mmCIF file of C-alpha atoms in Angstrom:
data_model
loop_
_atom_site.group_PDB
_atom_site.id
_atom_site.type_symbol
_atom_site.label_atom_id
_atom_site.label_comp_id
_atom_site.label_asym_id
_atom_site.label_seq_id
_atom_site.Cartn_x
_atom_site.Cartn_y
_atom_site.Cartn_z
ATOM 1 C CA MET A 1 11.231 -16.030 -35.339
ATOM 2 C CA SER A 2 12.376 -13.590 -32.635
ATOM 3 C CA ASP A 3 10.503 -11.646 -29.704
ATOM 4 C CA ALA A 4 10.189 -8.347 -30.239
ATOM 5 C CA ILE A 5 8.004 -5.466 -28.351
ATOM 6 C CA PHE A 6 5.711 -3.487 -30.311
ATOM 7 C CA ILE A 7 4.267 0.163 -28.612
ATOM 8 C CA VAL A 8 1.049 0.486 -30.408
ATOM 9 C CA PRO A 9 -0.243 4.244 -30.070
ATOM 10 C CA SER A 10 -3.676 4.739 -28.075
ATOM 11 C CA ASP A 11 -6.716 6.094 -29.624
ATOM 12 C CA ASN A 12 -7.740 7.692 -26.347
ATOM 13 C CA LYS A 13 -7.300 11.397 -25.608
ATOM 14 C CA PRO A 14 -3.725 12.930 -25.355
ATOM 15 C CA GLY A 15 -1.574 12.191 -22.451
ATOM 16 C CA ARG A 16 -2.397 8.673 -22.120
ATOM 17 C CA ASP A 17 -0.213 5.905 -21.907
ATOM 18 C CA ASN A 18 0.262 3.805 -25.039
ATOM 19 C CA VAL A 19 -0.702 0.333 -25.016
ATOM 20 C CA THR A 20 2.453 -1.879 -24.778
ATOM 21 C CA THR A 21 2.155 -5.587 -26.334
ATOM 22 C CA THR A 22 4.418 -8.419 -27.001
ATOM 23 C CA GLY A 23 4.905 -10.191 -30.393
ATOM 24 C CA SER A 24 7.090 -11.337 -33.011
ATOM 25 C CA LEU A 25 8.479 -10.414 -36.245
ATOM 26 C CA ARG A 26 10.200 -12.154 -39.077
ATOM 27 C CA ALA A 27 13.827 -11.687 -40.222
ATOM 28 C CA GLU A 28 12.570 -9.679 -43.208
ATOM 29 C CA ASP A 29 10.589 -7.138 -41.029
ATOM 30 C CA LYS A 30 13.517 -5.975 -39.577
ATOM 31 C CA THR A 31 14.920 -2.515 -39.845
ATOM 32 C CA ASP A 32 17.472 -1.215 -42.202
ATOM 33 C CA VAL A 33 20.455 1.331 -41.758
ATOM 34 C CA THR A 34 18.141 4.321 -41.459
ATOM 35 C CA GLY A 35 15.939 2.600 -38.690
ATOM 36 C CA GLU A 36 13.026 2.718 -40.873
ATOM 37 C CA LEU A 37 11.044 -0.715 -41.421
ATOM 38 C CA GLU A 38 11.413 -2.713 -44.670
ATOM 39 C CA THR A 39 7.917 -3.639 -44.469
ATOM 40 C CA ALA A 40 5.803 -0.529 -45.223
ATOM 41 C CA SER A 41 2.658 -2.292 -44.377
ATOM 42 C CA ASP A 42 3.568 -3.030 -40.919
ATOM 43 C CA PRO A 43 2.470 0.191 -38.892
ATOM 44 C CA HIS A 44 3.935 -0.802 -35.507
ATOM 45 C CA LEU A 45 7.152 0.694 -34.660
ATOM 46 C CA TYR A 46 9.736 -2.135 -34.133
ATOM 47 C CA VAL A 47 12.319 -2.158 -31.382
ATOM 48 C CA PRO A 48 15.267 -3.940 -32.214
ATOM 49 C CA ASP A 49 16.893 -6.669 -30.384
ATOM 50 C CA ARG A 50 17.762 -5.529 -26.776
ATOM 51 C CA PRO A 51 17.599 -6.560 -22.995
ATOM 52 C CA PRO A 52 13.748 -5.829 -22.380
ATOM 53 C CA LEU A 53 12.618 -2.684 -21.730
ATOM 54 C CA PRO A 54 10.403 -1.812 -18.773
ATOM 55 C CA ILE A 55 6.643 -1.594 -19.540
ATOM 56 C CA VAL A 56 4.725 1.404 -18.106
ATOM 57 C CA THR A 57 1.953 -0.067 -16.028
ATOM 58 C CA SER A 58 -0.743 2.375 -15.999
ATOM 59 C CA ARG A 59 -3.349 1.991 -12.990
ATOM 60 C CA GLN A 60 -6.810 3.337 -12.485
ATOM 61 C CA LEU A 61 -6.404 5.536 -9.357
ATOM 62 C CA GLU A 62 -9.576 5.853 -7.440
ATOM 63 C CA TYR A 63 -10.446 9.432 -6.327
ATOM 64 C CA PRO A 64 -7.365 11.098 -8.672
ATOM 65 C CA SER A 65 -6.086 14.336 -6.977
ATOM 66 C CA GLU A 66 -7.146 17.634 -9.323
ATOM 67 C CA HIS A 67 -3.919 19.520 -8.064
ATOM 68 C CA LEU A 68 -1.306 16.730 -7.016
ATOM 69 C CA PRO A 69 0.351 14.680 -9.627
ATOM 70 C CA SER A 70 0.660 10.762 -9.063
ATOM 71 C CA LYS A 71 3.811 9.470 -7.744
ATOM 72 C CA GLN A 72 5.636 6.635 -9.509
ATOM 73 C CA ALA A 73 7.554 3.215 -8.510
ATOM 74 C CA TRP A 74 9.610 0.572 -9.857
ATOM 75 C CA LEU A 75 7.248 -2.806 -10.276
ATOM 76 C CA ASP A 76 10.489 -5.669 -9.295
ATOM 77 C CA THR A 77 10.144 -9.273 -9.052
ATOM 78 C CA MET A 78 11.650 -11.920 -6.690
ATOM 79 C CA ALA A 79 11.795 -14.480 -9.222
ATOM 80 C CA THR A 80 15.710 -13.698 -10.185
ATOM 81 C CA LEU A 81 18.742 -13.136 -7.942
ATOM 82 C CA GLU A 82 19.670 -10.045 -9.847
ATOM 83 C CA ASP A 83 17.321 -6.862 -9.944
ATOM 84 C CA GLU A 84 14.834 -6.827 -13.064
ATOM 85 C CA LYS A 85 12.624 -4.217 -13.508
ATOM 86 C CA LEU A 86 9.018 -5.144 -15.058
ATOM 87 C CA GLY A 87 7.630 -1.608 -15.381
ATOM 88 C CA ILE A 88 6.447 1.219 -13.391
ATOM 89 C CA VAL A 89 3.317 1.583 -11.366
ATOM 90 C CA ASP A 90 1.347 4.960 -10.327
ATOM 91 C CA LEU A 91 0.696 5.446 -6.729
ATOM 92 C CA HIS A 92 -1.790 7.966 -5.212
ATOM 93 C CA PRO A 93 -0.327 10.905 -3.992
ATOM 94 C CA LYS A 94 -2.764 11.151 -1.098
ATOM 95 C CA ILE A 95 -1.146 7.783 0.396
ATOM 96 C CA PHE A 96 2.445 7.944 -0.781
ATOM 97 C CA GLY A 97 3.077 11.437 -1.292
ATOM 98 C CA THR A 98 1.722 13.356 2.266
ATOM 99 C CA TYR A 99 3.992 15.433 4.343
ATOM 100 C CA PRO A 100 5.404 12.962 6.788
ATOM 101 C CA ARG A 101 4.252 15.048 10.017
ATOM 102 C CA ILE A 102 6.512 13.621 13.119
ATOM 103 C CA ASP A 103 4.019 14.250 15.764
ATOM 104 C CA ILE A 104 1.503 11.884 14.078
ATOM 105 C CA LEU A 105 4.036 9.348 13.705
ATOM 106 C CA HIS A 106 4.975 9.737 17.306
ATOM 107 C CA ASN A 107 0.990 9.569 18.476
ATOM 108 C CA ASN A 108 0.871 6.188 16.449
ATOM 109 C CA VAL A 109 3.860 4.824 18.015
ATOM 110 C CA ASP A 110 2.809 5.862 21.502
ATOM 111 C CA TRP A 111 -0.514 4.537 21.089
ATOM 112 C CA GLN A 112 0.731 1.173 19.872
ATOM 113 C CA ARG A 113 3.472 0.733 22.740
ATOM 114 C CA LYS A 114 0.626 1.600 25.265
ATOM 115 C CA TYR A 115 -1.968 -0.599 23.732
ATOM 116 C CA ARG A 116 0.315 -3.795 24.468
ATOM 117 C CA PHE A 117 -0.122 -3.306 28.237
ATOM 118 C CA ILE A 118 -3.947 -3.451 28.496
ATOM 119 C CA ASP A 119 -5.110 -6.346 30.484
ATOM 120 C CA TYR A 120 -8.277 -7.793 29.848
ATOM 121 C CA SER A 121 -7.900 -10.840 32.349
ATOM 122 C CA PHE A 122 -10.319 -9.089 35.154
ATOM 123 C CA ALA A 123 -13.144 -6.880 34.607
ATOM 124 C CA ARG A 124 -15.610 -5.810 37.707
ATOM 125 C CA SER A 125 -19.120 -6.300 37.787
ATOM 126 C CA ARG A 126 -21.544 -3.929 38.318
ATOM 127 C CA ALA A 127 -21.899 -4.986 41.900
ATOM 128 C CA GLU A 128 -18.354 -4.698 42.423
ATOM 129 C CA MET A 129 -18.153 -1.271 41.359
ATOM 130 C CA PRO A 130 -17.847 1.708 44.000
ATOM 131 C CA GLY A 131 -20.863 3.733 45.098
ATOM 132 C CA GLY A 132 -24.397 2.432 44.886
ATOM 133 C CA GLY A 133 -27.619 3.245 46.553
ATOM 134 C CA LYS A 134 -30.914 4.440 45.347
ATOM 135 C CA SER A 135 -30.748 7.642 42.997
ATOM 136 C CA PRO A 136 -32.902 10.451 43.458
ATOM 137 C CA THR A 137 -35.959 10.747 41.426
ATOM 138 C CA HIS A 138 -35.409 14.255 40.109
ATOM 139 C CA ARG A 139 -31.943 13.450 38.847
ATOM 140 C CA LYS A 140 -33.173 10.748 36.284
ATOM 141 C CA ARG A 141 -33.680 12.761 33.557
ATOM 142 C CA LEU A 142 -30.357 14.304 34.335
ATOM 143 C CA VAL A 143 -28.421 10.979 33.786
ATOM 144 C CA GLU A 144 -30.407 10.463 30.413
ATOM 145 C CA LEU A 145 -28.979 13.893 29.378
ATOM 146 C CA GLY A 146 -25.846 12.841 30.281
ATOM 147 C CA ARG A 147 -25.806 9.703 28.694
ATOM 148 C CA VAL A 148 -27.264 11.413 25.469
ATOM 149 C CA VAL A 149 -24.059 13.911 25.679
ATOM 150 C CA SER A 150 -21.634 11.299 26.475
ATOM 151 C CA GLY A 151 -22.442 9.406 23.257
ATOM 152 C CA HIS A 152 -22.173 12.402 21.211
ATOM 153 C CA LEU A 153 -18.400 12.953 22.791
ATOM 154 C CA TYR A 154 -17.908 9.442 22.342
ATOM 155 C CA ILE A 155 -18.514 9.631 18.655
ATOM 156 C CA ILE A 156 -16.267 12.287 18.022
ATOM 157 C CA LYS A 157 -13.417 10.883 19.840
ATOM 158 C CA VAL A 158 -14.028 7.547 17.714
ATOM 159 C CA GLU A 159 -13.782 9.468 14.583
ATOM 160 C CA LYS A 160 -10.688 11.731 15.892
ATOM 161 C CA HIS A 161 -9.008 8.642 16.636
ATOM 162 C CA LEU A 162 -9.252 6.809 13.310
ATOM 163 C CA THR A 163 -8.527 9.798 11.491
ATOM 164 C CA LYS A 164 -4.929 9.718 13.310
ATOM 165 C CA ARG A 165 -4.557 6.193 12.871
ATOM 166 C CA VAL A 166 -5.129 6.948 8.816
ATOM 167 C CA HIS A 167 -2.822 9.913 8.738
ATOM 168 C CA GLY A 168 -0.115 7.846 10.361
ATOM 169 C CA LEU A 169 -0.147 4.796 7.711
ATOM 170 C CA CYS A 170 -0.213 7.878 5.105
ATOM 171 C CA CYS A 171 2.940 9.646 6.357
ATOM 172 C CA ALA A 172 4.733 6.411 6.958
ATOM 173 C CA LEU A 173 4.162 5.136 3.703
ATOM 174 C CA SER A 174 5.125 8.172 2.220
ATOM 175 C CA ALA A 175 8.541 8.526 4.415
ATOM 176 C CA LYS A 176 9.258 5.222 3.201
ATOM 177 C CA TYR A 177 8.536 6.138 -0.017
ATOM 178 C CA ALA A 178 10.634 9.393 0.157
ATOM 179 C CA GLN A 179 13.495 7.731 1.424
ATOM 180 C CA ASN A 180 13.653 5.050 -1.400
ATOM 181 C CA LYS A 181 13.212 2.409 0.785
ATOM 182 C CA LEU A 182 9.526 1.202 -0.329
ATOM 183 C CA ILE A 183 9.884 -1.748 -3.021
ATOM 184 C CA ILE A 184 7.126 -3.003 -4.934
ATOM 185 C CA VAL A 185 7.055 -6.406 -6.236
ATOM 186 C CA ASP A 186 4.707 -8.363 -8.471
ATOM 187 C CA SER A 187 4.291 -11.537 -5.577
ATOM 188 C CA LEU A 188 6.451 -12.884 -3.173
ATOM 189 C CA GLU A 189 7.281 -16.152 -5.082
ATOM 190 C CA ILE A 190 10.712 -17.183 -5.439
ATOM 191 C CA PRO A 191 12.292 -20.080 -7.048
ATOM 192 C CA LYS A 192 13.420 -22.324 -4.037
ATOM 193 C CA ALA A 193 12.699 -22.576 -0.281
ATOM 194 C CA ASP A 194 16.207 -21.397 0.504
ATOM 195 C CA HIS A 195 16.737 -18.873 3.074
ATOM 196 C CA GLN A 196 20.408 -18.301 1.812
ATOM 197 C CA PHE A 197 18.604 -17.423 -1.933
ATOM 198 C CA LEU A 198 16.266 -14.655 0.289
ATOM 199 C CA GLU A 199 19.241 -13.247 1.966
ATOM 200 C CA ASP A 200 21.414 -12.932 -0.943
ATOM 201 C CA LEU A 201 18.394 -11.364 -2.955
ATOM 202 C CA ILE A 202 18.509 -8.638 -0.275
ATOM 203 C CA ASP A 203 22.139 -8.407 0.015
ATOM 204 C CA VAL A 204 22.345 -7.725 -4.077
ATOM 205 C CA ARG A 205 19.538 -5.437 -4.296
ATOM 206 C CA PHE A 206 20.836 -3.409 -1.077
ATOM 207 C CA TRP A 207 17.372 -3.706 0.754
ATOM 208 C CA GLY A 208 18.586 -3.010 4.019
ATOM 209 C CA PHE A 209 19.498 -4.964 7.124
ATOM 210 C CA SER A 210 15.923 -5.538 8.050
ATOM 211 C CA THR A 211 13.000 -5.805 6.014
ATOM 212 C CA LEU A 212 9.180 -6.046 5.685
ATOM 213 C CA PHE A 213 7.394 -7.868 3.658
ATOM 214 C CA VAL A 214 3.366 -7.218 3.200
ATOM 215 C CA ASP A 215 0.972 -9.120 0.797
ATOM 216 C CA ASP A 216 -2.698 -8.947 0.410
ATOM 217 C CA SER A 217 -3.551 -12.077 2.220
ATOM 218 C CA ASP A 218 -2.474 -14.262 5.074
ATOM 219 C CA ILE A 219 -1.684 -17.148 2.992
ATOM 220 C CA MET A 220 1.599 -16.250 1.173
ATOM 221 C CA PRO A 221 3.527 -18.633 -1.259
ATOM 222 C CA ARG A 222 5.178 -21.777 0.334
ATOM 223 C CA ASN A 223 8.865 -21.214 -0.666
ATOM 224 C CA PHE A 224 8.746 -17.747 0.755
ATOM 225 C CA SER A 225 6.985 -18.688 3.872
ATOM 226 C CA LEU A 226 9.993 -21.370 4.630
ATOM 227 C CA ALA A 227 12.510 -19.221 3.589
ATOM 228 C CA VAL A 228 11.613 -15.933 5.765
ATOM 229 C CA ASN A 229 10.599 -18.206 8.765
ATOM 230 C CA GLN A 230 14.575 -18.712 9.296
ATOM 231 C CA ILE A 231 15.404 -15.088 9.247
ATOM 232 C CA PRO A 232 14.779 -13.461 12.449
ATOM 233 C CA HIS A 233 15.472 -9.395 10.966
ATOM 234 C CA PHE A 234 12.921 -10.381 7.997
ATOM 235 C CA ASN A 235 9.173 -10.383 8.674
ATOM 236 C CA ALA A 236 5.988 -10.795 6.686
ATOM 237 C CA MET A 237 2.532 -10.010 7.189
ATOM 238 C CA PRO A 238 -0.997 -9.261 5.605
ATOM 239 C CA VAL A 239 -2.329 -6.194 4.849
ATOM 240 C CA TYR A 240 -4.486 -5.998 7.466
ATOM 241 C CA GLY A 241 -1.769 -6.016 10.048
ATOM 242 C CA LEU A 242 0.205 -3.335 8.651
ATOM 243 C CA ASN A 243 0.786 -0.500 11.370
ATOM 244 C CA VAL A 244 3.240 2.645 11.837
ATOM 245 C CA TYR A 245 5.226 0.888 14.357
ATOM 246 C CA SER A 246 6.165 -2.152 12.276
ATOM 247 C CA MET A 247 7.115 -0.120 9.449
ATOM 248 C CA LEU A 248 9.263 2.324 11.087
ATOM 249 C CA LYS A 249 11.060 -0.503 13.179
ATOM 250 C CA HIS A 250 11.959 -2.018 9.609
ATOM 251 C CA GLU A 251 14.545 -0.468 6.984
ATOM 252 C CA THR A 252 12.693 -1.472 4.069
ATOM 253 C CA LEU A 253 9.316 -2.021 3.202
ATOM 254 C CA VAL A 254 8.347 -4.430 0.351
ATOM 255 C CA LEU A 255 4.578 -4.689 -1.017
ATOM 256 C CA THR A 256 2.893 -6.545 -3.535
ATOM 257 C CA LEU A 257 1.070 -5.088 -6.237
ATOM 258 C CA ALA A 258 -2.079 -6.652 -4.683
ATOM 259 C CA ALA A 259 -1.149 -5.078 -1.321
ATOM 260 C CA VAL A 260 -1.040 -1.838 -2.824
ATOM 261 C CA GLU A 261 -4.408 -2.174 -4.531
ATOM 262 C CA LYS A 262 -5.631 -2.714 -1.192
ATOM 263 C CA ILE A 263 -3.971 -0.096 0.972
ATOM 264 C CA GLU A 264 -5.112 2.205 -1.287
ATOM 265 C CA SER A 265 -8.571 1.027 -1.397
ATOM 266 C CA LYS A 266 -9.226 0.712 2.062
ATOM 267 C CA LEU A 267 -7.446 4.257 3.098
ATOM 268 C CA LEU A 268 -9.016 6.102 0.254
ATOM 269 C CA GLN A 269 -12.536 4.733 1.084
ATOM 270 C CA ILE A 270 -11.965 6.420 4.621
ATOM 271 C CA LEU A 271 -10.429 9.738 3.683
ATOM 272 C CA TYR A 272 -13.197 10.269 0.894
ATOM 273 C CA SER A 273 -16.142 8.747 2.913
ATOM 274 C CA ALA A 274 -17.662 12.069 3.227
ATOM 275 C CA GLN A 275 -17.600 12.679 -0.417
ATOM 276 C CA LYS A 276 -19.321 8.970 -0.982
ATOM 277 C CA GLU A 277 -22.322 9.996 1.114
ATOM 278 C CA ASP A 278 -22.818 13.296 -0.994
ATOM 279 C CA VAL A 279 -23.173 11.439 -4.152
ATOM 280 C CA LYS A 280 -26.262 9.543 -2.782
ATOM 281 C CA PHE A 281 -28.310 13.021 -2.505
ATOM 282 C CA GLU A 282 -26.865 14.292 -5.636
ATOM 283 C CA TYR A 283 -29.934 15.792 -7.558
ATOM 284 C CA ASN A 284 -30.406 15.571 -11.255
ATOM 285 C CA GLU A 285 -32.795 17.210 -13.327
#
């Protein structure tokens, strides 16, 4: 019995990917010189023995774009030292295919660098603030109106700030994808907790001098955590800590497949939040 790969045609609409499964064939089921199946009763297409072929992994994208085709990237593994392709994954074009605007990237980097200098060690109380005294009675209504107006301005400012942060992440991810510096792996599992193995893996695959690994949670595999902790120019972080400054600081960005799912889900939820609200008030006759 020898393992082989079957490609079963799908019964779905045209344009869908075929369903790929793994099975085994008997010796008498192998192809002849003409390449046709000797066993006519087997409707499956037999692929002769060869190195394992990449399997196209179809992902159901949320909010698919009507005008932009989905981006595609190789799915790698870190279980072996040599580069081995496990398949191809689809990426959302709104996240990994946007135009990389330098002004938005600069705005995000400048905001993150200034955010580090905020000092929360001392905050003056109401009694320590300058001014004071009783306010005239006729100004009370003006103060209330000012609070209402200030509240509206504050909401607009927060929404604009959040939009810049989201577009900054999309621009940074798209820039890494366009530079071929975005690597997607199935997981961060490595066979042994040796930092030399991780360095050799990066050198063999030409992932660059500095690499940022991102997983869906802050609990990462033990072997990988022990190995990356000994290399100063390799860093790891969970999805909730991903930021523009760290992505631009490192030469290569390595995302797990679970991290890609969570990043797309969070960013698309913010980008299409208005579309979700409109569905609530959809009128059905």
